Coordinates of C-alpha atoms in Angstrom, one line a residue:
X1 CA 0.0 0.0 0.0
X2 CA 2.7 2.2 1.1
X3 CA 4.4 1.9 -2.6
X4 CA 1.2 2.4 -4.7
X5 CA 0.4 5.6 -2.3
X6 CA 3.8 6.6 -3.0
X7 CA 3.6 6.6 -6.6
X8 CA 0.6 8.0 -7.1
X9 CA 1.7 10.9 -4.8
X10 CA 4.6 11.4 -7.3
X11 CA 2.6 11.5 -10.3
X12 CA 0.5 14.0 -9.0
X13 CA 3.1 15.7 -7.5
X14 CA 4.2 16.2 -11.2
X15 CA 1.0 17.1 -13.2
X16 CA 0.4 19.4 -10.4
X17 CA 4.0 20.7 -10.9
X18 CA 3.2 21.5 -14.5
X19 CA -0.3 23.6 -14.0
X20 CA 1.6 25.4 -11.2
X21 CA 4.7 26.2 -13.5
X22 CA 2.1 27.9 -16.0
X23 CA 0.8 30.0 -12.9
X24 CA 4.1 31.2 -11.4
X25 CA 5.1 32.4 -15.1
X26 CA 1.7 34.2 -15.7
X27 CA 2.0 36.3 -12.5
X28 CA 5.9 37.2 -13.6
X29 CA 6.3 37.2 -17.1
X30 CA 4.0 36.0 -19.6
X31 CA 2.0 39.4 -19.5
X32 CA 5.0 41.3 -20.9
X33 CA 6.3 38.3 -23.2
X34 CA 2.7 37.6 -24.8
X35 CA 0.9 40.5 -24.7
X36 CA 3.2 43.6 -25.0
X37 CA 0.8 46.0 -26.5
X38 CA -1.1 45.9 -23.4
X39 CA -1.2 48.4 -20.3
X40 CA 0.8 45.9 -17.1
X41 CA -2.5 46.1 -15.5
X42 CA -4.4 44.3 -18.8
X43 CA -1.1 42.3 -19.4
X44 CA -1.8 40.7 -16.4
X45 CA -5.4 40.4 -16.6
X46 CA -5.2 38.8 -20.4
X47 CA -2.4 36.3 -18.9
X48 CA -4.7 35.5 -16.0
X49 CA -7.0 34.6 -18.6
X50 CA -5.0 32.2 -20.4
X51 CA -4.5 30.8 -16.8
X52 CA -8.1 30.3 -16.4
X53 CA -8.3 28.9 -19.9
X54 CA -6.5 25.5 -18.0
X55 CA -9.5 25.7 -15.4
X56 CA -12.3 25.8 -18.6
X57 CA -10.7 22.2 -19.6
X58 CA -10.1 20.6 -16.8
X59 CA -14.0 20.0 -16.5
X60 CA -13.8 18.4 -20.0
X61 CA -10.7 16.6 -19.0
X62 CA -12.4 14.9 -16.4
X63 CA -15.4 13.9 -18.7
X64 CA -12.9 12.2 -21.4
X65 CA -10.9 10.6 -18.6
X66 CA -13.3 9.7 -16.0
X67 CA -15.3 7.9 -19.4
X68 CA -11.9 6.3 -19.4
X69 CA -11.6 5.2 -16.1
X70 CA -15.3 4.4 -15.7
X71 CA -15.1 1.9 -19.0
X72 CA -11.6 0.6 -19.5
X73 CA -9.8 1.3 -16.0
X74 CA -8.4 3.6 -13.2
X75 CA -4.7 2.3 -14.6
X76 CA -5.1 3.8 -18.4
X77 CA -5.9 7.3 -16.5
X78 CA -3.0 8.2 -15.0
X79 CA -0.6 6.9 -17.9
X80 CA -2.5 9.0 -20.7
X81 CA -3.4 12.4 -18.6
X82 CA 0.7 12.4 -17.8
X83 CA 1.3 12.0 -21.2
X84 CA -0.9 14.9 -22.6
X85 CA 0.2 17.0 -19.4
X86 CA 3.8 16.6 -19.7
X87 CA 3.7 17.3 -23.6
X88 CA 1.6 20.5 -23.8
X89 CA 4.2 21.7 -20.2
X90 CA 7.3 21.5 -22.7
X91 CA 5.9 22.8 -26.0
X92 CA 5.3 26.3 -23.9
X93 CA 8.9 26.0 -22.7
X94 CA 9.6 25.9 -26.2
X95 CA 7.0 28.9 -27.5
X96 CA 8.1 31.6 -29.5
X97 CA 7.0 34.9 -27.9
X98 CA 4.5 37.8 -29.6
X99 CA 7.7 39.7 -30.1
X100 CA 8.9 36.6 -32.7
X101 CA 5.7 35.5 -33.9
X102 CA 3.2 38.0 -33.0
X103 CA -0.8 37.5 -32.5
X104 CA 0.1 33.6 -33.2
X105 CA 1.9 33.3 -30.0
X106 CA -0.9 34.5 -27.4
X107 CA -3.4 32.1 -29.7
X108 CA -0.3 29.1 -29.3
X109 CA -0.4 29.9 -25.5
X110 CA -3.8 29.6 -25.3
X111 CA -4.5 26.5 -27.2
X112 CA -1.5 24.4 -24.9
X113 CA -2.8 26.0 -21.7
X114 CA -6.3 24.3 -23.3
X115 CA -4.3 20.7 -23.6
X116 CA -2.9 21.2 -20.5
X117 CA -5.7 21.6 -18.3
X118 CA -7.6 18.5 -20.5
X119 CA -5.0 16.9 -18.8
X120 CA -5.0 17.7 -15.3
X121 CA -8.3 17.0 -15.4
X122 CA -7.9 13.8 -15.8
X123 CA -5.2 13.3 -13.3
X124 CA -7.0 14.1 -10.0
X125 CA -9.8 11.4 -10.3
X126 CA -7.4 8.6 -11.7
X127 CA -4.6 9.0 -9.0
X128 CA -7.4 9.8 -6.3
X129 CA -9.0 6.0 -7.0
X130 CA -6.0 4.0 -7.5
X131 CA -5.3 5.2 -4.0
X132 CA -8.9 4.8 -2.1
X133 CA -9.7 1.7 -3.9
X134 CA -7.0 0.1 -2.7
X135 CA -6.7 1.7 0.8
X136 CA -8.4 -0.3 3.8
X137 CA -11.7 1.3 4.8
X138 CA -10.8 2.5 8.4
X139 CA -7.0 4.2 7.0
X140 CA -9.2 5.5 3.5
X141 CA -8.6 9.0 4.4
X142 CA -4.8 8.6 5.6
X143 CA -4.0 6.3 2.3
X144 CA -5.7 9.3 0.2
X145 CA -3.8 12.2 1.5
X146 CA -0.5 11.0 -0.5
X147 CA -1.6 12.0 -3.7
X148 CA -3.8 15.1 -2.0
X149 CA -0.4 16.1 -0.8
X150 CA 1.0 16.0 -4.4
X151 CA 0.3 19.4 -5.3
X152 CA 1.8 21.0 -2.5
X153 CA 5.0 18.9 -3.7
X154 CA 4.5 20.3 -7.2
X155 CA 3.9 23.6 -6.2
X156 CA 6.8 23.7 -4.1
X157 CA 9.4 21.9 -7.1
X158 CA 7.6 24.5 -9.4
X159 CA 8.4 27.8 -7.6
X160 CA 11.5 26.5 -5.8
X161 CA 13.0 26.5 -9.3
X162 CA 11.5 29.7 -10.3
X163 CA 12.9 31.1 -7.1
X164 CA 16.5 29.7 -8.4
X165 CA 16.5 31.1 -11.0
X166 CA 14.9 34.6 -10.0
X167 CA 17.9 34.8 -7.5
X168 CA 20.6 33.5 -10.0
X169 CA 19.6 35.6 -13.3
X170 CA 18.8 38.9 -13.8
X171 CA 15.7 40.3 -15.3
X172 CA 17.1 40.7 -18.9
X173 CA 18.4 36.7 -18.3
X174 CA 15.1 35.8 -16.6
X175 CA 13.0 36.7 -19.4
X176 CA 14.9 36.0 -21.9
X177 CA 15.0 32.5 -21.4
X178 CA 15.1 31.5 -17.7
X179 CA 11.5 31.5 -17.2
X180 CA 11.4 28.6 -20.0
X181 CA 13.6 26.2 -17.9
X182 CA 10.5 25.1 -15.2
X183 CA 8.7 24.0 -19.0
X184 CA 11.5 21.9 -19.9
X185 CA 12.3 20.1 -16.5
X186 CA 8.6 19.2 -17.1
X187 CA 9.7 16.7 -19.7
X188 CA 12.1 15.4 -17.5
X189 CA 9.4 14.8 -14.5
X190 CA 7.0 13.0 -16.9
X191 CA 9.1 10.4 -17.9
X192 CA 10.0 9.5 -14.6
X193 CA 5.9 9.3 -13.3
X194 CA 5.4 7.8 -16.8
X195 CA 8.1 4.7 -15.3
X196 CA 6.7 5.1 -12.1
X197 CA 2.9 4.7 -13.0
X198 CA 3.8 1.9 -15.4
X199 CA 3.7 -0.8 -12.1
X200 CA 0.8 0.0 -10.8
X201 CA -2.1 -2.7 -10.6
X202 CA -5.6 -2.0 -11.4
X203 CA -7.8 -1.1 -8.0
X204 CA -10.2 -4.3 -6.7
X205 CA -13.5 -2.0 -7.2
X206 CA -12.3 -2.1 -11.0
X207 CA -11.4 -5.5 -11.3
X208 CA -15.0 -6.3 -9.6
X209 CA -16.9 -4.5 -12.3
X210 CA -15.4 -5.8 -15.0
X211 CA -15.8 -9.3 -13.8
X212 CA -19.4 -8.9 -12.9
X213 CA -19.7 -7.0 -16.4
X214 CA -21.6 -4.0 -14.2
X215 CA -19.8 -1.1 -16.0
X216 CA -21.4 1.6 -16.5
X217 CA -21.7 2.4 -20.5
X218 CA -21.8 5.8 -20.9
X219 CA -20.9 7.4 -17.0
X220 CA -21.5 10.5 -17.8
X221 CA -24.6 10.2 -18.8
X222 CA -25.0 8.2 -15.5
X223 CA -23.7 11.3 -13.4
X224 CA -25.8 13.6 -15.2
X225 CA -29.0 11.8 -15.1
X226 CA -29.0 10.0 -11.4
X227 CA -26.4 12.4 -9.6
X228 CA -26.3 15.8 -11.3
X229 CA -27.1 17.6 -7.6
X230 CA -24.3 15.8 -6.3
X231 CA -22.2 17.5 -8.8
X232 CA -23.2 20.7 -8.4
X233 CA -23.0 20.7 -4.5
X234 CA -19.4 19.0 -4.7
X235 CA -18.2 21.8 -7.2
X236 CA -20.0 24.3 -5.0
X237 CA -18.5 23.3 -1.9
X238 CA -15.1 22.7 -3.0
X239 CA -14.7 26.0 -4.9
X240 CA -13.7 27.8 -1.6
X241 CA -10.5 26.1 -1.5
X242 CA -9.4 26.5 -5.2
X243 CA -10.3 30.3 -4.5
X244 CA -7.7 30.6 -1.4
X245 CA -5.6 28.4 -2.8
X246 CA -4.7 30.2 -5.8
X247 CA -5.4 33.9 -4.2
X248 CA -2.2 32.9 -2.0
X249 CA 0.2 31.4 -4.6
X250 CA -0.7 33.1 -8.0
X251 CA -2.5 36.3 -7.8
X252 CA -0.6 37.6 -3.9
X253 CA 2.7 37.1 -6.0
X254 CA 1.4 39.5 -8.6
X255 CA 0.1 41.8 -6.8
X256 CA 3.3 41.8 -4.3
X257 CA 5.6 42.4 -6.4
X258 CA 3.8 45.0 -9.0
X259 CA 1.7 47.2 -6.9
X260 CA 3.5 46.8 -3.7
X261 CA 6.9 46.4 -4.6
X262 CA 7.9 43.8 -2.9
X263 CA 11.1 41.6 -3.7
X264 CA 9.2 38.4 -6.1
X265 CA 12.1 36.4 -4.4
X266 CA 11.0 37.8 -0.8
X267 CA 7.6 36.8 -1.9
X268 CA 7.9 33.1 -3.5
X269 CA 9.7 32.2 0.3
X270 CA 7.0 33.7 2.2
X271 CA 4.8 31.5 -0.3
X272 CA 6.6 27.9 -0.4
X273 CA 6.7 28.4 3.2
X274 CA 2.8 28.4 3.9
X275 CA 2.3 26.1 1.1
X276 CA 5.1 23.6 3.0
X277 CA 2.7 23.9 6.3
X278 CA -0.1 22.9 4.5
X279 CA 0.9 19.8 3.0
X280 CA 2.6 18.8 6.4
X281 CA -0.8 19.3 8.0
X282 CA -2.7 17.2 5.2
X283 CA -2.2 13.7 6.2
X284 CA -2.8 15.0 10.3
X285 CA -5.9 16.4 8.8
X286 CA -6.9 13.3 7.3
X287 CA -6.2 11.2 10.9
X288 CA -8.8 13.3 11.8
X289 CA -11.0 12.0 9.1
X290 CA -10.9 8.5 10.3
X291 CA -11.3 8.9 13.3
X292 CA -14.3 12.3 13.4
X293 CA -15.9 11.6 9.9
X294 CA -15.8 13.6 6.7
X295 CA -18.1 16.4 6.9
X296 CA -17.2 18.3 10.4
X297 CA -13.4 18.5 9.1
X298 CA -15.2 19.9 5.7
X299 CA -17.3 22.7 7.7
X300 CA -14.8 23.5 9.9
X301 CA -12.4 24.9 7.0
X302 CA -14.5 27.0 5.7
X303 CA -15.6 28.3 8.6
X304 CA -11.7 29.3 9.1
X305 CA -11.2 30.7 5.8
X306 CA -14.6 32.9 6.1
X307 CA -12.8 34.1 9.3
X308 CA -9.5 34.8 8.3
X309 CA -9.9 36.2 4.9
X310 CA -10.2 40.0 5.8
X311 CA -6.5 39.7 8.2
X312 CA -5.2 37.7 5.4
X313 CA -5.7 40.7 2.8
X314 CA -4.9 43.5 5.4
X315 CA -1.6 41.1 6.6
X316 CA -0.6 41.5 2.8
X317 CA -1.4 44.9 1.9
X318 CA 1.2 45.9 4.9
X319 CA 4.1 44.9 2.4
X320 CA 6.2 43.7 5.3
X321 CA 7.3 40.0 5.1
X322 CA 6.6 38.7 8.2
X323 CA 3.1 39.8 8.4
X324 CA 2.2 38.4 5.0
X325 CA 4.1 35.3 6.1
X326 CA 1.5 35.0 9.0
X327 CA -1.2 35.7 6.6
X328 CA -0.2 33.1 4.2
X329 CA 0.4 30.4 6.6
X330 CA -2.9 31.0 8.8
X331 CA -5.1 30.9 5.4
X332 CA -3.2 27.6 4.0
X333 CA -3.6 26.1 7.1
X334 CA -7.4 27.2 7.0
X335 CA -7.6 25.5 3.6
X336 CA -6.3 22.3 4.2
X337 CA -8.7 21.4 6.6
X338 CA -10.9 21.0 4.2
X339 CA -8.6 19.7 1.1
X340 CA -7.1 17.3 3.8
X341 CA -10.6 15.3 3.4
X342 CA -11.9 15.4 -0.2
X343 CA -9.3 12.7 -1.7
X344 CA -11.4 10.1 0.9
X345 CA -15.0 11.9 0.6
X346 CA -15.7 12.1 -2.6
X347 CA -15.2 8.6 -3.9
X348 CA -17.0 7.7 -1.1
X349 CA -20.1 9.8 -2.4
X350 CA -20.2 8.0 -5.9
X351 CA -20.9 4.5 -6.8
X352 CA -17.9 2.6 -8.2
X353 CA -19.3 2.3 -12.0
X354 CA -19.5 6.1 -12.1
X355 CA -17.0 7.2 -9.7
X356 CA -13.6 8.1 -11.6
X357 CA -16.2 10.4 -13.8
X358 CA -18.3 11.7 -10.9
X359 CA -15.6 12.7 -8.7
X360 CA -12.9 14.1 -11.1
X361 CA -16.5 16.2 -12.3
X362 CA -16.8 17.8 -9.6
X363 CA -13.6 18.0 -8.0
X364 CA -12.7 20.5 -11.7
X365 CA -15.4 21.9 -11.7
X366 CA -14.8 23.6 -8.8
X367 CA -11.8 24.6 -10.1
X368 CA -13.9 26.4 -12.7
X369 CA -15.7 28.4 -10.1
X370 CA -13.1 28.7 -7.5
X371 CA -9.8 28.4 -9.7
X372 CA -10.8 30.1 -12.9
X373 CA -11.7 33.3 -12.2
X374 CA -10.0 34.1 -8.7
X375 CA -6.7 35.9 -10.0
X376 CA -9.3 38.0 -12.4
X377 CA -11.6 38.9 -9.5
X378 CA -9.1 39.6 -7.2
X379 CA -6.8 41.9 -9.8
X380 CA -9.7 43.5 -10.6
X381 CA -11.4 44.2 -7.3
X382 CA -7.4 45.7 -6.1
X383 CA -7.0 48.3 -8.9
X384 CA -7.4 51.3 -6.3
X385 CA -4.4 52.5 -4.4
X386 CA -6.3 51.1 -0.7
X387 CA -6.4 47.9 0.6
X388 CA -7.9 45.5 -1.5
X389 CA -11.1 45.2 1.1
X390 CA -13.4 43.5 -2.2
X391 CA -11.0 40.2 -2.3
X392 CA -11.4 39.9 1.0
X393 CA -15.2 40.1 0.6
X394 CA -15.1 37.7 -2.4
X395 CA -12.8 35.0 -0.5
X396 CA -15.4 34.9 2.0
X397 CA -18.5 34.7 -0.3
X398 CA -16.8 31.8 -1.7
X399 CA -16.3 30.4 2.2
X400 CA -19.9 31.1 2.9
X401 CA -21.2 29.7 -0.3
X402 CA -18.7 26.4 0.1
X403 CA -20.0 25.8 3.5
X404 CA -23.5 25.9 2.6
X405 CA -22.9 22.9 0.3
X406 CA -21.6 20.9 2.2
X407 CA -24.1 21.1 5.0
X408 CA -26.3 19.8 2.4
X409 CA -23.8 16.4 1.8
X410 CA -24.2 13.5 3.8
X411 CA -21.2 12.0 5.8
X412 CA -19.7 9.2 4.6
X413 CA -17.0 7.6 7.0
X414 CA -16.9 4.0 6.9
X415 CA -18.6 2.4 9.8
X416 CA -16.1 -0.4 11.2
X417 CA -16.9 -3.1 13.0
X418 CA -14.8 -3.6 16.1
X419 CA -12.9 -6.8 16.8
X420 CA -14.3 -8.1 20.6
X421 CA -11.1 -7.8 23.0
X422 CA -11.4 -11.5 23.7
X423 CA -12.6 -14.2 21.1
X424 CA -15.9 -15.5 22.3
X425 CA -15.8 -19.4 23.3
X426 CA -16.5 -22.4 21.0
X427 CA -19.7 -23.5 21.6

């Protein structure tokens, strides 16, 4: 168990590392590279866009790969969503930029951000099942944290090479070319998870369908038909998280270092650090699970985000590293009691012969609501000179909204029958 956990921790670990390359690169560079003609402000905006473009796919990611893992196997997943990950990663390493090929390169940006996020969507609901469906029911939770942990390992590899590089180049070197190297290493990564994932056995939930030919034929229009409101309320509840998540690492670095001037090395430390606290919290978080249940751990994070938004954007507008450190680490910390959970929770809330399809679903689409258009929200809402009060009154929205879904999902801890103490006497 320990090995298959393992592995599928590192090939998420390395999709994730891919989408969060494209992020840190979007809040630095890819503004001025792609889209010179534009004011910073609507630099940054249009390359926030092509950010979200990888949350628009993810969605139909998971409906081609959870058809895939629904019909031919969990296995096939996490080879083939690597593969399309890993690809599109390097080809934007190797991108010319507007000033070589003009309009084409934006549109060339676009379109691999598009394949990228097909990908990733994809990812989460293969190496999410490969894991719970193996794990034993009263550990599901712990088991299912090593992959959940695998995008804070990405997200650190990502920007602790970016923060190389920042330190070792100057800006003319840096975006020149030194923002490409994170693509290339991508390469690299995927053929290593591609080795990795190749010894991995099919999960027993699978290999139960298949021989009781109970497979579902087309699961998505399973999901949609018998389990569309537990799509939505997934999505919905999840989308908090996405929405902190990705206010801390993408769109704080942005606004850091371009409105308050503060040091992007100075910030990516101050980042990897909270992120680093969060995934050493995940799998104590999911103990919890085992042992409390699902949903409480669920409620309880976004009740910690709702409270902690408005410090978090007042920590951060101060400028001073420590007190964005705090503000960082408190609202990771916030998040992962929550994202600590889901890798157990929602298989759990889908049958097996729709599961890969219903989980990945609305585990992306979140993404969409919470991931997607986040960074544009919050640039938007911080164009004044103040303190950005409005993000702070979105991120809690989002809490609020989350935590009303998930008051409406049932909990779904496995109930285990204790062994007696003493084995009861022959009759």
């Amino acid at each position: 168990m320990l090995r298959l956990a393992a592995a599928s921790m590192a090939g998420t670990a390395i999709e994730f590392y891919d989408f969060f390359t494209y992020g840190t690169a979007a809040a630095l560079v890819l503004g001025r590279l792609f889209f010179p003609t534009a004011s910073p402000l609507m630099g940054t905006l249009a390359a926030f866009g092509t950010f979200g473009i990888g949350f628009l796919a993810r969605p139909l990611g998971s409906m081609l790969f959870g058809h895939i893992g629904d019909r031919l196997g969990r296995r096939p997943v996490l080879i083939s969503s690597l593969l399309l990950t890993g690809a599109a990663t390097v080809a934007v390493g190797l991108l010319p930029t507007y000033r070589d090929i003009g309009p084409a390169a934006p549109l060339l940006l676009v379109a691999l951000r598009f394949l990228q996020g097909l990908g990733l969507g994809g990812e989460w609901g293969g190496a999410m099942l490969i894991t719970a469906e193996h794990a034993p029911a009263h550990r599901r939770a712990l088991w299912s944290s090593f992959p959940q942990t695998g995008p804070t390992v990405g997200f650190l590899l990502a920007n602790g090479i970016a923060l190389a590089l920042s330190v070792t180049l100057d800006q003319a070197q840096f975006l020149g070319w030194g923002w490409r190297v994170p693509f290339w290493v991508a390469g690299l990564l995927a053929a290593a998870g591609l080795l990795l994932r190749s010894r991995l056995e099919e999960t027993p939930d699978f290999r139960a369908l298949a021989a009781g030919e109970a497979r579902a034929s087309l699961p998505l229009a399973e999901v949609v038909r018998n389990h569309w409101r537990l799509v939505l309320l997934t999505a919905g509840a999840l989308s908090f998280g996405y929405a902190v998540f990705y206010t801390v690492t993408t769109w704080s670095l942005a606004y850091g270092s371009e409105r308050l001037g503060v040091d992007r090395t100075v910030l990516l430390v101050c980042i990897m650090v909270a992120v680093t606290a969060s995934g050493m919290a995940t799998p104590l978080v999911a103990l919890a699970a085992d042992r409390l249940g699902r949903r409480p751990l669920c409620l309880a994070g976004c009740v910690a985000v709702a409270l902690w938004m408005f410090p978090l954007v007042g920590l951060l507008h101060t400028g001073r590293p420590a007190l964005m450190l705090l503000g960082f680490v408190v609202a990771m910390l916030a998040f992962v009691i929550t994202f600590g959970v889901v890798g157990a929770y929602l298989p759990e809330l889908y049958e097996a012969r729709v599961r890969c399809t219903g989980a990945a679903v609305g585990y992306n689409l979140a993404g969409v609501l919470g991931g997607a258009v986040t960074p544009l929200v919050a640039t938007a809402a911080a164009r004044s000179d103040g303190t950005p009060w409005g993000v702070a009154v979105y991120l809690t929205g989002m809490a609020l909204l989350s935590l009303g879904c998930f008051l409406l999902l049932p909990e779904t801890r496995p109930v285990v029958a204790r062994r007696p103490a003493v084995d009861p006497a022959p009759a």
